[in-house]
């Protein structure tokens, strides 16, 4: 299996622009997580889905952030409008509901908002 | 609530030194415990895990023992290598799929 695939790996955008991050989970995994990592705040869980349904979005920082999972093999995290303080590495992870919650992480998207 | 506390880094060691990274937790119920590792420029990878008290997880020379009496899951390695330089995250799970991570501890190993 190719693992969790995220795109793009790097994104540089201007403040105010819309940014869309993409994730393809491992086939057969029914949980999908979006995390944000910064030096100041460490690793934060933003939102997670089970069977394409959002379960907990309490970590989403504000209304500028939204996430969707239209099917089992694709999810997006959108920031509109973006701000410099959104600069971070965004990780997607997936896991199966059977067995231990061993999350498999993608390589992340490094977002820089200038 | 559920939380994980890790020692602050960076931890700086010479090659072949003994490593300990402390991790303690607070949780309701009986959590499963994990150590993840993040190499530069990459995502987190599961390093080892333990599901109940006194279990010892091990992988790649790293070990950690689930200590319920001290609510701890300290990571150890007898002889570190330069290639072990990374950030190490302790995490717990209490029965749902969501993992709670610590803040991470950076390990720097010099030749």
mmCIF file of C-alpha atoms in Angstrom:
data_model
loop_
_atom_site.group_PDB
_atom_site.id
_atom_site.type_symbol
_atom_site.label_atom_id
_atom_site.label_comp_id
_atom_site.label_asym_id
_atom_site.label_seq_id
_atom_site.Cartn_x
_atom_site.Cartn_y
_atom_site.Cartn_z
ATOM 1 C CA UNK A 1 0.000 0.000 0.000
ATOM 2 C CA UNK A 2 1.234 3.508 -0.793
ATOM 3 C CA UNK A 3 0.338 4.854 2.626
ATOM 4 C CA UNK A 4 -1.479 8.091 3.312
ATOM 5 C CA UNK A 5 -0.918 10.508 0.453
ATOM 6 C CA UNK A 6 -1.079 14.257 0.926
ATOM 7 C CA UNK A 7 -0.814 17.008 -1.623
ATOM 8 C CA UNK A 8 0.750 19.386 -2.130
ATOM 9 C CA UNK A 9 3.892 18.834 -0.054
ATOM 10 C CA UNK A 10 4.565 22.543 0.069
ATOM 11 C CA UNK A 11 2.245 25.486 -0.433
ATOM 12 C CA UNK A 12 3.100 29.170 -0.358
ATOM 13 C CA UNK A 13 0.216 31.571 -0.658
ATOM 14 C CA UNK A 14 -0.612 35.171 -0.014
ATOM 15 C CA UNK A 15 -2.728 36.291 2.877
ATOM 16 C CA UNK A 16 -6.393 36.320 1.958
ATOM 17 C CA UNK A 17 -6.157 33.553 -0.610
ATOM 18 C CA UNK A 18 -8.005 30.263 -0.401
ATOM 19 C CA UNK A 19 -5.924 27.184 0.310
ATOM 20 C CA UNK A 20 -7.003 23.577 -0.184
ATOM 21 C CA UNK A 21 -5.056 20.655 1.218
ATOM 22 C CA UNK A 22 -5.765 17.144 0.014
ATOM 23 C CA UNK A 23 -5.520 13.694 1.526
ATOM 24 C CA UNK A 24 -5.967 10.137 0.312
ATOM 25 C CA UNK A 25 -6.194 7.700 3.226
ATOM 26 C CA UNK A 26 -5.062 4.095 3.197
ATOM 27 C CA UNK A 27 -7.606 1.875 1.491
ATOM 28 C CA UNK A 28 -9.834 0.121 4.023
ATOM 29 C CA UNK A 29 -9.255 2.652 6.774
ATOM 30 C CA UNK A 30 -12.501 4.146 8.058
ATOM 31 C CA UNK A 31 -11.085 6.903 10.269
ATOM 32 C CA UNK A 32 -9.394 10.015 8.952
ATOM 33 C CA UNK A 33 -7.728 12.733 11.021
ATOM 34 C CA UNK A 34 -6.421 16.201 10.231
ATOM 35 C CA UNK A 35 -3.660 17.569 12.474
ATOM 36 C CA UNK A 36 -1.748 20.817 12.534
ATOM 37 C CA UNK A 37 1.814 21.062 13.823
ATOM 38 C CA UNK A 38 3.555 24.263 14.889
ATOM 39 C CA UNK A 39 6.522 24.998 17.087
ATOM 40 C CA UNK A 40 4.387 26.963 19.512
ATOM 41 C CA UNK A 41 1.411 24.629 19.883
ATOM 42 C CA UNK A 42 2.830 21.241 18.942
ATOM 43 C CA UNK A 43 0.522 18.687 17.312
ATOM 44 C CA UNK A 44 -3.158 19.666 17.385
ATOM 45 C CA UNK A 45 -6.076 17.542 16.235
ATOM 46 C CA UNK A 46 -8.321 19.690 14.069
ATOM 47 C CA UNK A 47 -11.068 17.297 12.999
ATOM 48 C CA UNK A 48 -11.689 13.627 12.412
ATOM 49 C CA UNK A 49 -14.092 11.561 10.340
ATOM 50 C CA UNK A 50 -15.526 8.088 10.660
ATOM 51 C CA UNK A 51 -16.991 6.518 7.540
ATOM 52 C CA UNK A 52 -16.814 9.924 5.832
ATOM 53 C CA UNK A 53 -18.871 11.613 8.577
ATOM 54 C CA UNK A 54 -17.277 14.344 10.736
ATOM 55 C CA UNK A 55 -17.250 13.160 14.337
ATOM 56 C CA UNK A 56 -15.420 15.890 16.205
ATOM 57 C CA UNK A 57 -14.452 19.265 14.782
ATOM 58 C CA UNK A 58 -13.842 20.973 18.104
ATOM 59 C CA UNK A 59 -10.197 21.510 17.191
ATOM 60 C CA UNK A 60 -10.939 23.569 14.112
ATOM 61 C CA UNK A 61 -9.598 26.992 15.063
ATOM 62 C CA UNK A 62 -12.295 29.140 13.450
ATOM 63 C CA UNK A 63 -14.832 29.388 10.689
ATOM 64 C CA UNK A 64 -12.148 30.041 8.116
ATOM 65 C CA UNK A 65 -11.306 26.355 8.328
ATOM 66 C CA UNK A 66 -13.498 23.674 6.809
ATOM 67 C CA UNK A 67 -13.007 19.994 6.024
ATOM 68 C CA UNK A 68 -14.880 17.559 3.845
ATOM 69 C CA UNK A 69 -14.736 13.887 3.069
ATOM 70 C CA UNK A 70 -16.926 13.238 0.016
ATOM 71 C CA UNK A 71 -15.910 9.576 -0.176
ATOM 72 C CA UNK A 72 -13.783 6.981 1.556
ATOM 73 C CA UNK A 73 -10.688 7.752 -0.479
ATOM 74 C CA UNK A 74 -10.486 11.531 -0.385
ATOM 75 C CA UNK A 75 -10.608 14.422 2.053
ATOM 76 C CA UNK A 76 -9.882 18.131 1.870
ATOM 77 C CA UNK A 77 -9.021 20.795 4.395
ATOM 78 C CA UNK A 78 -9.769 24.301 3.202
ATOM 79 C CA UNK A 79 -8.711 27.625 4.659
ATOM 80 C CA UNK A 80 -10.518 30.689 3.357
ATOM 81 C CA UNK A 81 -9.254 33.346 3.725
ATOM 82 C CA UNK A 82 -5.770 32.322 4.807
ATOM 83 C CA UNK A 83 -3.748 34.311 7.339
ATOM 84 C CA UNK A 84 -0.024 34.274 8.223
ATOM 85 C CA UNK A 85 -0.795 32.601 11.550
ATOM 86 C CA UNK A 86 -2.117 29.593 9.629
ATOM 87 C CA UNK A 87 1.439 28.797 8.571
ATOM 88 C CA UNK A 88 2.155 25.287 9.835
ATOM 89 C CA UNK A 89 2.598 21.695 8.745
ATOM 90 C CA UNK A 90 -0.743 19.980 8.242
ATOM 91 C CA UNK A 91 -0.891 16.216 8.590
ATOM 92 C CA UNK A 92 -3.532 13.773 7.541
ATOM 93 C CA UNK A 93 -3.710 10.361 9.222
ATOM 94 C CA UNK A 94 -5.948 7.325 8.865
ATOM 95 C CA UNK A 95 -6.735 4.239 10.914
ATOM 96 C CA UNK A 96 -9.048 1.244 11.057
ATOM 97 C CA UNK A 97 -11.828 0.864 13.588
ATOM 98 C CA UNK A 98 -10.882 -2.747 14.221
ATOM 99 C CA UNK A 99 -7.977 -3.382 16.529
ATOM 100 C CA UNK A 100 -5.798 -0.742 18.133
ATOM 101 C CA UNK A 101 -6.038 2.840 16.871
ATOM 102 C CA UNK A 102 -2.707 2.769 15.096
ATOM 103 C CA UNK A 103 -2.772 5.955 13.065
ATOM 104 C CA UNK A 104 -0.776 6.105 9.837
ATOM 105 C CA UNK A 105 0.395 9.584 8.950
ATOM 106 C CA UNK A 106 1.035 11.212 5.618
ATOM 107 C CA UNK A 107 4.183 13.231 5.008
ATOM 108 C CA UNK A 108 2.375 16.480 5.615
ATOM 109 C CA UNK A 109 1.796 19.723 3.765
ATOM 110 C CA UNK A 110 3.974 22.641 4.772
ATOM 111 C CA UNK A 111 1.848 25.762 4.402
ATOM 112 C CA UNK A 112 3.378 29.222 4.366
ATOM 113 C CA UNK A 113 1.076 32.220 4.239
ATOM 114 C CA UNK A 114 2.881 35.469 3.441
ATOM 115 C CA UNK B 1 -9.601 14.791 30.901
ATOM 116 C CA UNK B 2 -7.004 12.725 29.090
ATOM 117 C CA UNK B 3 -3.523 14.169 28.717
ATOM 118 C CA UNK B 4 0.103 13.233 28.160
ATOM 119 C CA UNK B 5 3.125 15.003 29.629
ATOM 120 C CA UNK B 6 6.591 14.553 28.161
ATOM 121 C CA UNK B 7 9.947 15.837 29.243
ATOM 122 C CA UNK B 8 11.044 18.946 27.447
ATOM 123 C CA UNK B 9 13.833 18.713 24.949
ATOM 124 C CA UNK B 10 16.064 18.782 23.282
ATOM 125 C CA UNK B 11 17.793 15.732 24.651
ATOM 126 C CA UNK B 12 21.392 15.784 23.453
ATOM 127 C CA UNK B 13 23.450 12.595 23.605
ATOM 128 C CA UNK B 14 26.589 11.129 22.164
ATOM 129 C CA UNK B 15 26.399 7.998 20.056
ATOM 130 C CA UNK B 16 26.114 4.791 22.116
ATOM 131 C CA UNK B 17 24.759 6.628 25.166
ATOM 132 C CA UNK B 18 21.726 5.396 27.096
ATOM 133 C CA UNK B 19 18.446 7.140 26.343
ATOM 134 C CA UNK B 20 15.432 7.792 28.553
ATOM 135 C CA UNK B 21 12.550 10.027 27.542
ATOM 136 C CA UNK B 22 9.964 10.399 30.277
ATOM 137 C CA UNK B 23 6.233 10.227 29.643
ATOM 138 C CA UNK B 24 3.401 10.335 32.158
ATOM 139 C CA UNK B 25 -0.293 10.342 31.490
ATOM 140 C CA UNK B 26 -3.665 11.186 32.961
ATOM 141 C CA UNK B 27 -6.614 9.202 31.705
ATOM 142 C CA UNK B 28 -10.031 7.908 32.562
ATOM 143 C CA UNK B 29 -10.347 4.181 32.166
ATOM 144 C CA UNK B 30 -7.520 1.984 30.933
ATOM 145 C CA UNK B 31 -5.700 3.590 28.028
ATOM 146 C CA UNK B 32 -3.494 2.033 25.413
ATOM 147 C CA UNK B 33 -0.127 3.790 25.173
ATOM 148 C CA UNK B 34 2.060 4.543 22.188
ATOM 149 C CA UNK B 35 5.350 6.063 21.153
ATOM 150 C CA UNK B 36 5.559 7.690 17.738
ATOM 151 C CA UNK B 37 8.694 8.992 16.032
ATOM 152 C CA UNK B 38 8.989 11.834 13.528
ATOM 153 C CA UNK B 39 12.124 12.034 11.398
ATOM 154 C CA UNK B 40 12.976 15.383 9.779
ATOM 155 C CA UNK B 41 10.584 16.301 6.999
ATOM 156 C CA UNK B 42 8.341 13.297 7.543
ATOM 157 C CA UNK B 43 5.099 12.370 9.234
ATOM 158 C CA UNK B 44 4.798 10.468 12.482
ATOM 159 C CA UNK B 45 5.423 6.720 12.509
ATOM 160 C CA UNK B 46 4.372 4.278 15.178
ATOM 161 C CA UNK B 47 7.450 3.101 17.101
ATOM 162 C CA UNK B 48 5.922 0.857 19.764
ATOM 163 C CA UNK B 49 2.773 0.299 21.788
ATOM 164 C CA UNK B 50 1.378 -1.342 24.932
ATOM 165 C CA UNK B 51 -2.223 -2.114 25.702
ATOM 166 C CA UNK B 52 -2.322 -3.018 29.396
ATOM 167 C CA UNK B 53 -0.439 -2.649 32.649
ATOM 168 C CA UNK B 54 3.037 -4.227 32.746
ATOM 169 C CA UNK B 55 3.095 -4.750 28.982
ATOM 170 C CA UNK B 56 6.428 -3.907 27.389
ATOM 171 C CA UNK B 57 6.449 -2.529 23.878
ATOM 172 C CA UNK B 58 9.665 -2.827 21.881
ATOM 173 C CA UNK B 59 10.946 -2.054 18.412
ATOM 174 C CA UNK B 60 14.312 -1.149 16.809
ATOM 175 C CA UNK B 61 16.054 -1.402 20.180
ATOM 176 C CA UNK B 62 13.604 0.944 21.892
ATOM 177 C CA UNK B 63 11.519 -0.232 24.831
ATOM 178 C CA UNK B 64 8.776 1.172 27.042
ATOM 179 C CA UNK B 65 6.868 -0.467 29.901
ATOM 180 C CA UNK B 66 3.299 0.429 30.802
ATOM 181 C CA UNK B 67 3.402 1.316 34.502
ATOM 182 C CA UNK B 68 -0.072 1.786 35.860
ATOM 183 C CA UNK B 69 1.050 2.516 39.411
ATOM 184 C CA UNK B 70 3.113 5.497 38.298
ATOM 185 C CA UNK B 71 0.988 6.307 35.186
ATOM 186 C CA UNK B 72 4.148 6.294 33.118
ATOM 187 C CA UNK B 73 5.425 4.950 29.802
ATOM 188 C CA UNK B 74 9.070 6.005 29.608
ATOM 189 C CA UNK B 75 10.978 5.350 26.395
ATOM 190 C CA UNK B 76 14.444 3.782 26.678
ATOM 191 C CA UNK B 77 17.234 2.627 24.403
ATOM 192 C CA UNK B 78 20.495 1.148 25.536
ATOM 193 C CA UNK B 79 22.736 2.588 22.838
ATOM 194 C CA UNK B 80 21.555 5.399 20.578
ATOM 195 C CA UNK B 81 22.762 6.039 17.057
ATOM 196 C CA UNK B 82 22.994 9.222 15.035
ATOM 197 C CA UNK B 83 20.124 7.894 12.936
ATOM 198 C CA UNK B 84 17.857 7.967 16.015
ATOM 199 C CA UNK B 85 17.868 11.765 15.943
ATOM 200 C CA UNK B 86 14.191 12.672 15.642
ATOM 201 C CA UNK B 87 11.214 13.947 17.603
ATOM 202 C CA UNK B 88 9.494 11.376 19.816
ATOM 203 C CA UNK B 89 5.829 11.635 20.777
ATOM 204 C CA UNK B 90 4.076 9.771 23.563
ATOM 205 C CA UNK B 91 0.346 9.192 23.030
ATOM 206 C CA UNK B 92 -2.639 7.504 24.612
ATOM 207 C CA UNK B 93 -6.004 6.176 23.565
ATOM 208 C CA UNK B 94 -8.922 5.364 25.862
ATOM 209 C CA UNK B 95 -11.086 3.213 23.651
ATOM 210 C CA UNK B 96 -12.029 5.552 20.874
ATOM 211 C CA UNK B 97 -9.966 6.003 17.758
ATOM 212 C CA UNK B 98 -8.723 9.457 18.728
ATOM 213 C CA UNK B 99 -5.133 9.629 19.972
ATOM 214 C CA UNK B 100 -4.001 12.229 22.504
ATOM 215 C CA UNK B 101 -0.380 13.244 21.892
ATOM 216 C CA UNK B 102 2.234 14.802 24.118
ATOM 217 C CA UNK B 103 4.189 17.826 22.964
ATOM 218 C CA UNK B 104 7.093 15.784 21.631
ATOM 219 C CA UNK B 105 10.722 15.512 22.691
ATOM 220 C CA UNK B 106 13.526 16.230 20.250
ATOM 221 C CA UNK B 107 16.508 13.883 20.427
ATOM 222 C CA UNK B 108 19.850 14.937 18.990
ATOM 223 C CA UNK B 109 22.599 12.315 18.774
ATOM 224 C CA UNK B 110 26.118 13.389 17.876
ATOM 225 C CA UNK B 111 28.882 11.106 16.540
#
